[in-house]
Tab-separated table of C-alpha atoms in Angstrom:
chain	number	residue	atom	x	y	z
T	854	UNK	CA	24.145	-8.810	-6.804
T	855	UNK	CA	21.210	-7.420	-5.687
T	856	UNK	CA	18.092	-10.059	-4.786
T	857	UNK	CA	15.351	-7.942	-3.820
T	858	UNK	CA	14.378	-4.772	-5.471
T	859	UNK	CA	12.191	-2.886	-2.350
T	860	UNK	CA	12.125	-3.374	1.685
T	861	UNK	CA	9.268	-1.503	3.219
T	862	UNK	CA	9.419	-0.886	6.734
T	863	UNK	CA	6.441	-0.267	9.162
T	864	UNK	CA	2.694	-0.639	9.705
T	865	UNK	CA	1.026	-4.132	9.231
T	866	UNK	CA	-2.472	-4.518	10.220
T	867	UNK	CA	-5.687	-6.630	9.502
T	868	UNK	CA	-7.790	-4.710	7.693
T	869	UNK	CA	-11.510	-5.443	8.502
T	870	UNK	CA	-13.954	-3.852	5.612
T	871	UNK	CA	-17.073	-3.226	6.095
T	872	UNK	CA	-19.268	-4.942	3.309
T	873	UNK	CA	-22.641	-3.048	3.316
T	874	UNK	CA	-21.245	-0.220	1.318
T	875	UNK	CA	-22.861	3.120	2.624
T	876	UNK	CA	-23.816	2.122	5.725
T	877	UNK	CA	-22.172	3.344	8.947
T	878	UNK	CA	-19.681	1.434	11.064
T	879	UNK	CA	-22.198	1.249	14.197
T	880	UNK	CA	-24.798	-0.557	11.137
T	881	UNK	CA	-22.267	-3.035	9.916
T	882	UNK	CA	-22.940	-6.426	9.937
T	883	UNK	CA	-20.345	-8.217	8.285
T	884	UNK	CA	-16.585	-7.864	7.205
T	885	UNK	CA	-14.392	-8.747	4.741
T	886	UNK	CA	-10.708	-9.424	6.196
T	887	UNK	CA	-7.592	-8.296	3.916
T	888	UNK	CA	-3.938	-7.409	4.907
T	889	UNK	CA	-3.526	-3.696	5.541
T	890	UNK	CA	-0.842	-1.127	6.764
T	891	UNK	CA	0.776	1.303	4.194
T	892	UNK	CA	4.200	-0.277	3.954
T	893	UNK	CA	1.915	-3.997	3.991
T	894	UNK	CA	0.196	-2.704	1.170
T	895	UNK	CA	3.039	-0.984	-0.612
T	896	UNK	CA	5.233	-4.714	-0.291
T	897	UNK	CA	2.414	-6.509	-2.321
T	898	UNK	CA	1.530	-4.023	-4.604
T	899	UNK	CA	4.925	-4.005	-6.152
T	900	UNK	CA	4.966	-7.926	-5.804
T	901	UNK	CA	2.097	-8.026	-8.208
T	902	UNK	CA	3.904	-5.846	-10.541
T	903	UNK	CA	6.754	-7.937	-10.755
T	904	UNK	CA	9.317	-6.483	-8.330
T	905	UNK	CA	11.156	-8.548	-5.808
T	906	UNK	CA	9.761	-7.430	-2.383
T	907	UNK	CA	10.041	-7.846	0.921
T	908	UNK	CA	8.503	-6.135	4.476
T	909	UNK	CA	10.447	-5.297	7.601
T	910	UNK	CA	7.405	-5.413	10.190
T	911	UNK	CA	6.433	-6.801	13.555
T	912	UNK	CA	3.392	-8.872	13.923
T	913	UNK	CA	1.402	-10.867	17.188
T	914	UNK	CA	2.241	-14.621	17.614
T	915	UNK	CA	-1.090	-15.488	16.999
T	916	UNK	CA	-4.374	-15.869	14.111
T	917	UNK	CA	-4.495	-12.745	12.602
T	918	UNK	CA	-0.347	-12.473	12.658
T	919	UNK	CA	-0.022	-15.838	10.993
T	920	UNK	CA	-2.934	-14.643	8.503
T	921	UNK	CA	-0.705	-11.645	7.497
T	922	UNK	CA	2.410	-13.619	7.647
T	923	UNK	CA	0.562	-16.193	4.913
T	924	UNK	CA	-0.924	-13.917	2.891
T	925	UNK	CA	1.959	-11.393	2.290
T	926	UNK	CA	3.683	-15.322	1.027
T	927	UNK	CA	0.458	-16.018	-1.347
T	928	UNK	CA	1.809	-12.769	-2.944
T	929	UNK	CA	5.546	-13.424	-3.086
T	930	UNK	CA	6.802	-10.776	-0.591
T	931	UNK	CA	10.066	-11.932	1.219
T	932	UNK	CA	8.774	-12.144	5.211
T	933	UNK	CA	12.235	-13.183	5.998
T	934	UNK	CA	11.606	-9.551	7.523
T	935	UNK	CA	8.383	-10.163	9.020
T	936	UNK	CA	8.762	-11.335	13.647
T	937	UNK	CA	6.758	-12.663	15.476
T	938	UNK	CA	5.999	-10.468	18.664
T	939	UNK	CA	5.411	-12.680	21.576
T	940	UNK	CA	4.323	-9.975	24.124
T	941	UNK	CA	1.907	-7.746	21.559
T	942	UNK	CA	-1.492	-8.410	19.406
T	943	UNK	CA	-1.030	-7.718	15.288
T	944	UNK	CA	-2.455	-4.045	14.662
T	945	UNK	CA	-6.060	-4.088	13.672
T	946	UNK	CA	-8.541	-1.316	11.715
T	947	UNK	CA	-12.115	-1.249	11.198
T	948	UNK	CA	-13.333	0.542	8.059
T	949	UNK	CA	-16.071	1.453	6.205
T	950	UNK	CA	-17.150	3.137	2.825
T	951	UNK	CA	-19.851	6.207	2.733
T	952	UNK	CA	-19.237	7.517	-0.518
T	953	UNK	CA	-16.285	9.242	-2.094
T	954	UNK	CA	-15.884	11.662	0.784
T	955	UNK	CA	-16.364	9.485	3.801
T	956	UNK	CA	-14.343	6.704	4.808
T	957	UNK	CA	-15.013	6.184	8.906
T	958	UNK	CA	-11.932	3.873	10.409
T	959	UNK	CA	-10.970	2.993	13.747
T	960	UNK	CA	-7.205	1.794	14.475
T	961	UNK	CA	-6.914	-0.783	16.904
T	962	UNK	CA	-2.673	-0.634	17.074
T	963	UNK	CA	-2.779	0.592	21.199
T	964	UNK	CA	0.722	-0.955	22.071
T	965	UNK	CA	0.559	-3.086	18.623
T	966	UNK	CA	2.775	-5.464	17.679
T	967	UNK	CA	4.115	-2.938	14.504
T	968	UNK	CA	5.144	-0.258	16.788
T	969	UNK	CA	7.483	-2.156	18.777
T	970	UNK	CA	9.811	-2.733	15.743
T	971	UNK	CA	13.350	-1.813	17.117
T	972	UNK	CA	16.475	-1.259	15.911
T	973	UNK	CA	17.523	-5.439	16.114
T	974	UNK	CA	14.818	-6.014	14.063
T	975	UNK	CA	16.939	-3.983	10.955
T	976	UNK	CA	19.444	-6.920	9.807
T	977	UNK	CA	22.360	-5.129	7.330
T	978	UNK	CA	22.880	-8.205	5.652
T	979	UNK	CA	19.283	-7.851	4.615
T	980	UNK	CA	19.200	-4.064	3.622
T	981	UNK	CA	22.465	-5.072	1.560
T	982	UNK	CA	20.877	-6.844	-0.705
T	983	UNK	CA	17.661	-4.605	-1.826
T	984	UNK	CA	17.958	-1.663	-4.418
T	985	UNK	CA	15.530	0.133	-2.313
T	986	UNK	CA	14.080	0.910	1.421
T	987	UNK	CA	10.955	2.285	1.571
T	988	UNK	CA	9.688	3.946	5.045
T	989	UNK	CA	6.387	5.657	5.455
T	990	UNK	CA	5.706	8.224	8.724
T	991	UNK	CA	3.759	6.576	11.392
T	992	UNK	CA	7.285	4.808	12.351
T	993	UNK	CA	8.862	8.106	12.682
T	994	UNK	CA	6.735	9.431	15.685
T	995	UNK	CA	7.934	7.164	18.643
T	996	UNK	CA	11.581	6.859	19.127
T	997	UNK	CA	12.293	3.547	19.259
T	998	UNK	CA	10.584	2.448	15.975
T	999	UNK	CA	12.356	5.833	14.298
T	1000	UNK	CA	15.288	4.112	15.659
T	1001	UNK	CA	14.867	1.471	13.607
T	1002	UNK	CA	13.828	3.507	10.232
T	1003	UNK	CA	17.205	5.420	10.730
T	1004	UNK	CA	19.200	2.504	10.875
T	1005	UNK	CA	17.610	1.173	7.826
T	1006	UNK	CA	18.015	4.481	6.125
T	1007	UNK	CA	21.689	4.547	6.747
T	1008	UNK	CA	22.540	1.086	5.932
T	1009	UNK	CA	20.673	1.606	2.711
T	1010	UNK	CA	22.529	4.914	1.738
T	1011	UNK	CA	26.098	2.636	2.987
T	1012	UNK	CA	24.893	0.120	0.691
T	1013	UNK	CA	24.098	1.813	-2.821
T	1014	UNK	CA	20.561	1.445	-1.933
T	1015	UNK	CA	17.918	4.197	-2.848
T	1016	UNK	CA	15.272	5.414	-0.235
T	1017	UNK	CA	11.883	6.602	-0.530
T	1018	UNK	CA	9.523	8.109	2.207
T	1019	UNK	CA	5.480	7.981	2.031
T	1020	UNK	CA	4.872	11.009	4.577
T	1021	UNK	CA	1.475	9.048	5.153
T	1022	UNK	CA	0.393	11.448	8.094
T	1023	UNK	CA	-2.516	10.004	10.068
T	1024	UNK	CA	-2.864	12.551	12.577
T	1025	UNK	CA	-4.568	10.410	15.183
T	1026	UNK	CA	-1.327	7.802	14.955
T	1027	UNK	CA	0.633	10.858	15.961
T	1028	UNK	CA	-1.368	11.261	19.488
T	1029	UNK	CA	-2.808	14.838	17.488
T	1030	UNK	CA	-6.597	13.527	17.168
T	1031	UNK	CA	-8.690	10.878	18.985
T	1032	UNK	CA	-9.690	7.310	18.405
T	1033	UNK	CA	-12.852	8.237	16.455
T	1034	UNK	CA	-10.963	10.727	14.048
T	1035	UNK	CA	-9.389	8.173	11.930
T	1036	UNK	CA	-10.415	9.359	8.961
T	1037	UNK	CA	-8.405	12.932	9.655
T	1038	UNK	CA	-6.095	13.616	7.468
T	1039	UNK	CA	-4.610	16.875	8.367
T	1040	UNK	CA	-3.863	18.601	11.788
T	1041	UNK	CA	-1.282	21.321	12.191
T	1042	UNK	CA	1.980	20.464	14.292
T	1043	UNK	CA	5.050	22.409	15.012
T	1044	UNK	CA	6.253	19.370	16.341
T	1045	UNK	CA	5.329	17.043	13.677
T	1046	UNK	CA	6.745	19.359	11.193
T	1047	UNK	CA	10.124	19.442	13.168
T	1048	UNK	CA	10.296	15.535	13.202
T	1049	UNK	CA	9.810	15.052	9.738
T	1050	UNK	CA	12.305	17.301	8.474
T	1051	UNK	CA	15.324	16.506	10.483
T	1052	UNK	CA	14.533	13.001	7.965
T	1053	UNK	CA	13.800	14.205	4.684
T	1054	UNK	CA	17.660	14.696	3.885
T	1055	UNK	CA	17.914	10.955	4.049
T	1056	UNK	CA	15.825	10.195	1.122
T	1057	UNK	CA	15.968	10.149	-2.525
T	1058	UNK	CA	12.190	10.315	-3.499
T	1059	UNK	CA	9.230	11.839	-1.253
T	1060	UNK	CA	5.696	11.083	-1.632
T	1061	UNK	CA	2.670	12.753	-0.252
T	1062	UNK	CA	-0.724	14.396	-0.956
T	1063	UNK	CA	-0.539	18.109	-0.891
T	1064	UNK	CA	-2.123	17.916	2.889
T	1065	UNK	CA	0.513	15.515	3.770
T	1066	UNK	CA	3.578	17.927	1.956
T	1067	UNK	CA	1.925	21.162	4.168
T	1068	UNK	CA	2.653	19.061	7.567
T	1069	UNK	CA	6.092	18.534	6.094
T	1070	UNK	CA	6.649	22.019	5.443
T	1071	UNK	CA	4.803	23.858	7.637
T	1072	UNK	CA	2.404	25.476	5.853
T	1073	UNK	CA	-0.992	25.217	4.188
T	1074	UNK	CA	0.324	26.780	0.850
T	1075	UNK	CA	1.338	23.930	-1.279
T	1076	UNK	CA	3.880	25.749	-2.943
T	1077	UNK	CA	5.949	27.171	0.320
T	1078	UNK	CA	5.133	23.629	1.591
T	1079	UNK	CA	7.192	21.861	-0.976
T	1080	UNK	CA	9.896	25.006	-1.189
T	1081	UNK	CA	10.485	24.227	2.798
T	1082	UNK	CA	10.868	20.455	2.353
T	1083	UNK	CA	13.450	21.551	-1.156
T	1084	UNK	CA	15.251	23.383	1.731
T	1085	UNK	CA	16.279	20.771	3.597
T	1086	UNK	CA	16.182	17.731	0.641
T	1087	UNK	CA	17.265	17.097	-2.805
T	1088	UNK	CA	15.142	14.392	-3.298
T	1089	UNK	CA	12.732	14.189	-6.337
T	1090	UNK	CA	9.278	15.035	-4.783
T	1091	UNK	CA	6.079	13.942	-5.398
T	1092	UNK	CA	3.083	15.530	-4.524
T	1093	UNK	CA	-0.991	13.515	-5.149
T	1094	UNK	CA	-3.530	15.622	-5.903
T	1095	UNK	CA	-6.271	13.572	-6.437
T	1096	UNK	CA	-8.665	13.897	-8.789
T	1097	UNK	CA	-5.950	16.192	-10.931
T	1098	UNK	CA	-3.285	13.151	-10.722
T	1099	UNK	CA	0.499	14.153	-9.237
T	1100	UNK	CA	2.991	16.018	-10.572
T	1101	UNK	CA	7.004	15.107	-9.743
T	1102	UNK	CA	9.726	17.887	-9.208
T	1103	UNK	CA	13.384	17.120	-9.370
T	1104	UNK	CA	14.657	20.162	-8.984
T	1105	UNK	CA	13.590	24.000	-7.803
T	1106	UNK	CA	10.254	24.368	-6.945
T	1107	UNK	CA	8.272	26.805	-9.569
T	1108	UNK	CA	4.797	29.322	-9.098
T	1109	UNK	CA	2.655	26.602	-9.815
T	1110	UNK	CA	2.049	22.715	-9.398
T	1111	UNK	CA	0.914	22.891	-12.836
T	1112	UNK	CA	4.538	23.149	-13.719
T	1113	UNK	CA	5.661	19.840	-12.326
T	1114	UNK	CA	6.102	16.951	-14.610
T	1115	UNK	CA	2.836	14.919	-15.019
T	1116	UNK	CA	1.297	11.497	-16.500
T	1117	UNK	CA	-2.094	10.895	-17.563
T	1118	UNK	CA	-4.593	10.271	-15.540
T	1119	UNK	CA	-7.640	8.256	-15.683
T	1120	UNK	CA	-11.550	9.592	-15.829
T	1121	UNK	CA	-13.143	6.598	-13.539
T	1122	UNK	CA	-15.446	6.624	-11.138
T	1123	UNK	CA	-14.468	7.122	-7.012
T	1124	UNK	CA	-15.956	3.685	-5.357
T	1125	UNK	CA	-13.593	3.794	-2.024
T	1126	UNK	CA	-10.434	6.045	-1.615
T	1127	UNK	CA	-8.393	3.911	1.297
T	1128	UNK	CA	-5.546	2.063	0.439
T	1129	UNK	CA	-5.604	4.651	-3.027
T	1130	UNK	CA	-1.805	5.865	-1.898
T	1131	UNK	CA	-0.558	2.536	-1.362
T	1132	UNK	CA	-1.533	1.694	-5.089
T	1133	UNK	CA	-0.073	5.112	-6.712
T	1134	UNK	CA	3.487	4.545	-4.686
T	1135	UNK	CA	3.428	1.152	-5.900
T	1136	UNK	CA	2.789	2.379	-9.616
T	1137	UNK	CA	5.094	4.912	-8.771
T	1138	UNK	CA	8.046	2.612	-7.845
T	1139	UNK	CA	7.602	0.466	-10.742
T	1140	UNK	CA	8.567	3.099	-12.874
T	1141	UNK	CA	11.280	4.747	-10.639
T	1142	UNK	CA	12.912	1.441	-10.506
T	1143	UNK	CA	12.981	0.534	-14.041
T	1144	UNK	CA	14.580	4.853	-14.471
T	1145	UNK	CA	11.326	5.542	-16.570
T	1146	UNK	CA	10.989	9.012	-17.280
T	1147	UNK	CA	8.633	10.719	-14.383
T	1148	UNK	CA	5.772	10.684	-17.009
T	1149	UNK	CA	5.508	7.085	-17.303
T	1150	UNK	CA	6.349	6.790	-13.945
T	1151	UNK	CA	3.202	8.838	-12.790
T	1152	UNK	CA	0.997	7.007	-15.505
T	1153	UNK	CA	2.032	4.064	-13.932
T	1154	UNK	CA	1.299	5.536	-10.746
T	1155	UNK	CA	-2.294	6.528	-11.608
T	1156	UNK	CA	-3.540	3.710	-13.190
T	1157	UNK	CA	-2.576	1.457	-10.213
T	1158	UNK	CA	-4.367	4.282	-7.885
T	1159	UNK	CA	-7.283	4.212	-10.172
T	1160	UNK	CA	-7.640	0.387	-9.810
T	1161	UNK	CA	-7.397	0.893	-6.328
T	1162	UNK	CA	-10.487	3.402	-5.632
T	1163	UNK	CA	-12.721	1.983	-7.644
T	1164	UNK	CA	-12.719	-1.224	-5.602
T	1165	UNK	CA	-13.524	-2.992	-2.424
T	1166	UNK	CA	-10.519	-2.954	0.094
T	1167	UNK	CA	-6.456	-2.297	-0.383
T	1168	UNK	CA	-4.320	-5.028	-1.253
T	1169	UNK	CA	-6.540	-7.299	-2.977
T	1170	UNK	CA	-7.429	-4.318	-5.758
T	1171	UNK	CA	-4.011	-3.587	-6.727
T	1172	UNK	CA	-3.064	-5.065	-10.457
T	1173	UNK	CA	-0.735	-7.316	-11.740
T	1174	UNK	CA	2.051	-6.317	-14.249
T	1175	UNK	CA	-0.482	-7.641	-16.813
T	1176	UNK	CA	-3.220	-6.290	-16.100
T	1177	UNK	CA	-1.910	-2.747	-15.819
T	1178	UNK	CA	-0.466	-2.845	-19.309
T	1179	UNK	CA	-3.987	-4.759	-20.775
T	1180	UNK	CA	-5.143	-1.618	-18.832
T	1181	UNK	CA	-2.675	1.021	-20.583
T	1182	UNK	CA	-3.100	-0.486	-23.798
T	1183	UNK	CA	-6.968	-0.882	-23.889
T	1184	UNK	CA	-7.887	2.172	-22.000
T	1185	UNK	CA	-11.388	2.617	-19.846
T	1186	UNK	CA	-14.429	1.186	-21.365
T	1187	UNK	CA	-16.562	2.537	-18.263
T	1188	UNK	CA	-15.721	4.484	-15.169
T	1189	UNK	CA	-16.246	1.456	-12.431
T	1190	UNK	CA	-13.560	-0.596	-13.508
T	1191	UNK	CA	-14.864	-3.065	-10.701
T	1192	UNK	CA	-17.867	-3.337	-13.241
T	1193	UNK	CA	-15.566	-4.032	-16.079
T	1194	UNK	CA	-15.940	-7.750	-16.561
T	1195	UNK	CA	-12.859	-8.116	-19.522
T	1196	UNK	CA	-10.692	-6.041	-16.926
T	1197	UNK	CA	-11.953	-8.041	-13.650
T	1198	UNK	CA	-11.294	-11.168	-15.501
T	1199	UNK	CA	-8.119	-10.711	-16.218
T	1200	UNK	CA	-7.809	-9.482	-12.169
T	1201	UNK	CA	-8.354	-12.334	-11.215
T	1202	UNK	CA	-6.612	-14.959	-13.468
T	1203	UNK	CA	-3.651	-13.223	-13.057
T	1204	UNK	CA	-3.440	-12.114	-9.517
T	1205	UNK	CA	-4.218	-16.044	-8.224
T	1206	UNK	CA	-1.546	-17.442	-6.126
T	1207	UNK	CA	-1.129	-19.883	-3.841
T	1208	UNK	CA	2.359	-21.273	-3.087
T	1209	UNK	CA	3.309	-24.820	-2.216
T	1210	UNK	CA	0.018	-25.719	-4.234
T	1211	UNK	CA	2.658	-27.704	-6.504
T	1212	UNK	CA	2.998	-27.998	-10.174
T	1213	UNK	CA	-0.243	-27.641	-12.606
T	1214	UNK	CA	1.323	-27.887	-15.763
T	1215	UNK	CA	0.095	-30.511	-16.098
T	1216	UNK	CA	-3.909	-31.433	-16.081
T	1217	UNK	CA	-4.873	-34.354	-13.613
T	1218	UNK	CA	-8.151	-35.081	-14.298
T	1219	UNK	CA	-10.610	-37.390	-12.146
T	1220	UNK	CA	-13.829	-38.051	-13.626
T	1221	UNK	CA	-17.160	-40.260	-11.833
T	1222	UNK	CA	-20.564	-40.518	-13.052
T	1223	UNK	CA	-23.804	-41.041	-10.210
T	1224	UNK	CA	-26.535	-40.816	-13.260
T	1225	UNK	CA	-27.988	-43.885	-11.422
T	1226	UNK	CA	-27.948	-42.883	-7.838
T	1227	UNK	CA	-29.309	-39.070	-9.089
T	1228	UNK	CA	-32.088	-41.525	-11.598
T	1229	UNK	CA	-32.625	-43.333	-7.667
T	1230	UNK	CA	-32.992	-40.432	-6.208
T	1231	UNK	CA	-35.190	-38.530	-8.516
T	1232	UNK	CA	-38.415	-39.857	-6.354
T	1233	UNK	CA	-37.246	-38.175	-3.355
C-alpha cells in the first residue's frame, strides 16, 4: 500500500517578497516571508489539493530552517524527508514585483543547506511507499546532489513509482549568469544541454516552458527542441506557454504546438509571475495522478497557475481542492482574482491550518462584560 502520493526532491528556500509592489529591490522597505524553492512549492501545492505529500530537502539548523520545517507541517507535507544541516544556512531569495515583465530576485543559496543533499539523504524505504518522485533541475548541476536525484529516480522506477522532472532552468543556479541576473531565464549551454539529457530517459512526464524545453534540446526552435528531448525519452511532455496555456504530447512530436492536447485557459489579469510553474505542475499532477485525460489535467493545471500570478508570493496563493473546483464551476467574475472577494473568501477559510491546535468541533465560548470600567473610564 502506497501512503504518500508525491516526494519532491530539491530546492527549499525562504522566500522574502518585497511588499511595495513596483518598486525596485534597492527601494524596498519591507518583506513579507513565505516558504519558497520549486520542489518546496510543488510539495504544498499538491497538499492543498488533497494529495499526500512529502519533500526530500536539506535545510540550516537554525530560524529560518525551523520556519520552513513548520510551515511545510501547517500544510500537511510529510518532512519525515526534510534534515537538518548542521554545517550550512537554509537557502534564501529576495524578490520583487515590477509589473508583468519584471520580477528582480537575488538567490542567497552560496554553499546552502539544499545543495548539500546527498545520496544518504534518499531513504528506499521512503521512495517505496510514494506513487510518485518529483525532481526539478537545479539538483542536477552539481554531482553530488544529482547523486542523490538518481538514486531517487531509480528506486522509484524499482518500486512501481512514476517520475516527473520540472526542467526549471535558472541559468544563474547553473554558474551560466551572475548574482544580479536572477531573473534570467534562458542562456545557451552545450553543457547544460548534455546534462539534462543523459536524465530525461528516467522520467515518465517532463515539464517546462518552451525556453526551458530549447535548453533541453538544444535549440531555440520549440519544435526541434521537443523532437530532441522525444529522441532520447518516451515520457509524456509538457511544454507552458504562457499566456496561450500548455499543450501535452504523448507521443511523436507534430509541425505545430497547436497540435498538442490542450485545456482551457483562463483570461485574468498578470499581478506577479514567480512561483506561476510551481502552481501549474501542481494542477498538473492532480490530474496526472487521478489518470484524467491531459485536458482536464491542463485545466487543472491552469487554473492553479492562474491563482498563482495574480497574487502576492508562491505558496501561500496556491488553492485548495475546493476552491479550484468553486473556481471551475463558477468561472472568473473579474480578471484580479486577488480582488475577487467570494473567491478570496473561500482562500482563506479553506486553506487555514494549523496542526496540534486540537479539536474545534466543538465551540468553547468565554464571555466577560467591562460596561462599568469602559462607563469609568469614559471621563478619561
Amino acid at each position: 500500500m502506497k501512503t504518500l502520493d508525491v516526494i519532491t526532491l530539491g530546492r527549499s528556500s525562504v522566500d522574502l517578497y518585497g511588499q511595495q509592489v513596483g518598486g525596485r529591490l534597492e527601494d524596498m522597505g519591507s518583506f513579507a516571508k513565505y516558504i519558497g524553492g520549486s520542489p518546496t512549492n510543488i510539495a504544498c501545492g499538491t497538499a492543498r489539493l488533497g494529495l499526500r505529500s512529502a519533500v526530500i530537502t536539506r535545510v540550516g539548523d537554525e530560524h529560518m530552517g525551523r520556519f520552513i520545517r513548520e510551515q511545510l507541517a501547517r500544510e500537511g507535507v510529510d518532512t519525515r524527508g526534510v534534515a537538518s544541516d548542521p554545517e550550512r544556512l537554509t537557502a534564501l531569495v529576495i524578490l520583487g514585483i515590477r509589473d508583468e515583465e519584471q520580477f528582480p530576485l537575488i538567490f542567497y543559496r552560496e554553499n546552502c543547506a539544499d545543495m548539500a543533499l546527498c545520496e544518504a539523504d534518499i531513504d528506499e524505504g521512503f521512495i517505496a511507499e510514494t506513487r510518485s518522485v518529483v525532481a526539478t533541475g537545479t539538483h542536477l548541476s552539481h554531482p553530488r546532489t544529482e547523486a542523490a536525484v538518481l538514486k531517487a529516480l531509480n528506486l522509484a522506477r524499482k518500486h512501481g513509482a512514476r517520475t516527473a522532472l520540472d526542467i526549471d532552468y535558472r541559468p544563474n543556479l547553473w554558474g551560466l549568469a551572475g548574482h544580479g541576473a536572477g531573473e534570467s531565464r534562458f542562456v545557451e549551454s552545450a553543457a547544460v544541454t548534455a546534462k539534462l539529457q543523459s536524465t530525461l530517459h528516467l522520467f515518465d512526464l517532463i515539464v517546462g516552458t518552451e525556453e526551458e524545453f530549447h535548453i533541453a534540446g538544444g535549440s531555440t526552435d520549440t519544435i526541434e527542441a521537443l523532437r530532441a528531448v522525444r529522441a532520447v525519452s518516451t515520457a509524456t511532455l509538457v511544454c507552458k506557454r504562457g499566456a496561450a496555456g500548455a499543450v501535452a504530447f504523448e507521443g511523436a512530436i507534430p509541425s505545430g504546438l497547436d497540435e498538442g492536447q490542450a485545456g482551457p485557459g483562463f483570461p485574468i489579469e498578470v499581478f506577479n509571475v514567480l512561483g506561476a510553474g510551481d502552481g501549474f505542475f501542481s494542477g498538473l499532477l492532480k490530474g496526472w495522478l487521478d489518470d484524467a485525460p491531459w485536458p482536464r489535467a491542463l485545466e487543472y493545471a491552469n487554473a492553479c497557475g492562474a491563482f498563482a500570478v495574480s497574487r502576492h508570493g508562491c505558496t501561500p496563493a496556491y488553492p485548495s481542492l475546493a476552491e479550484l473546483e468553486f473556481f471551475l464551476k463558477r468561472g472568473v467574475l473579474r480578471p484580479d482574482l486577488r480582488n475577487d472577494a467570494e473567491l478570496e473568501q473561500v482562500h482563506r477559510a479553506t486553506n487555514r491550518r494549523n496542526p496540534g491546535a486540537g479539536d474545534w468541533s466543538t465551540m468553547r465560548v468565554f464571555a466577560f462584560d467591562h460596561r462599568a470600567q469602559l462607563e469609568e473610564m469614559e471621563g478619561y
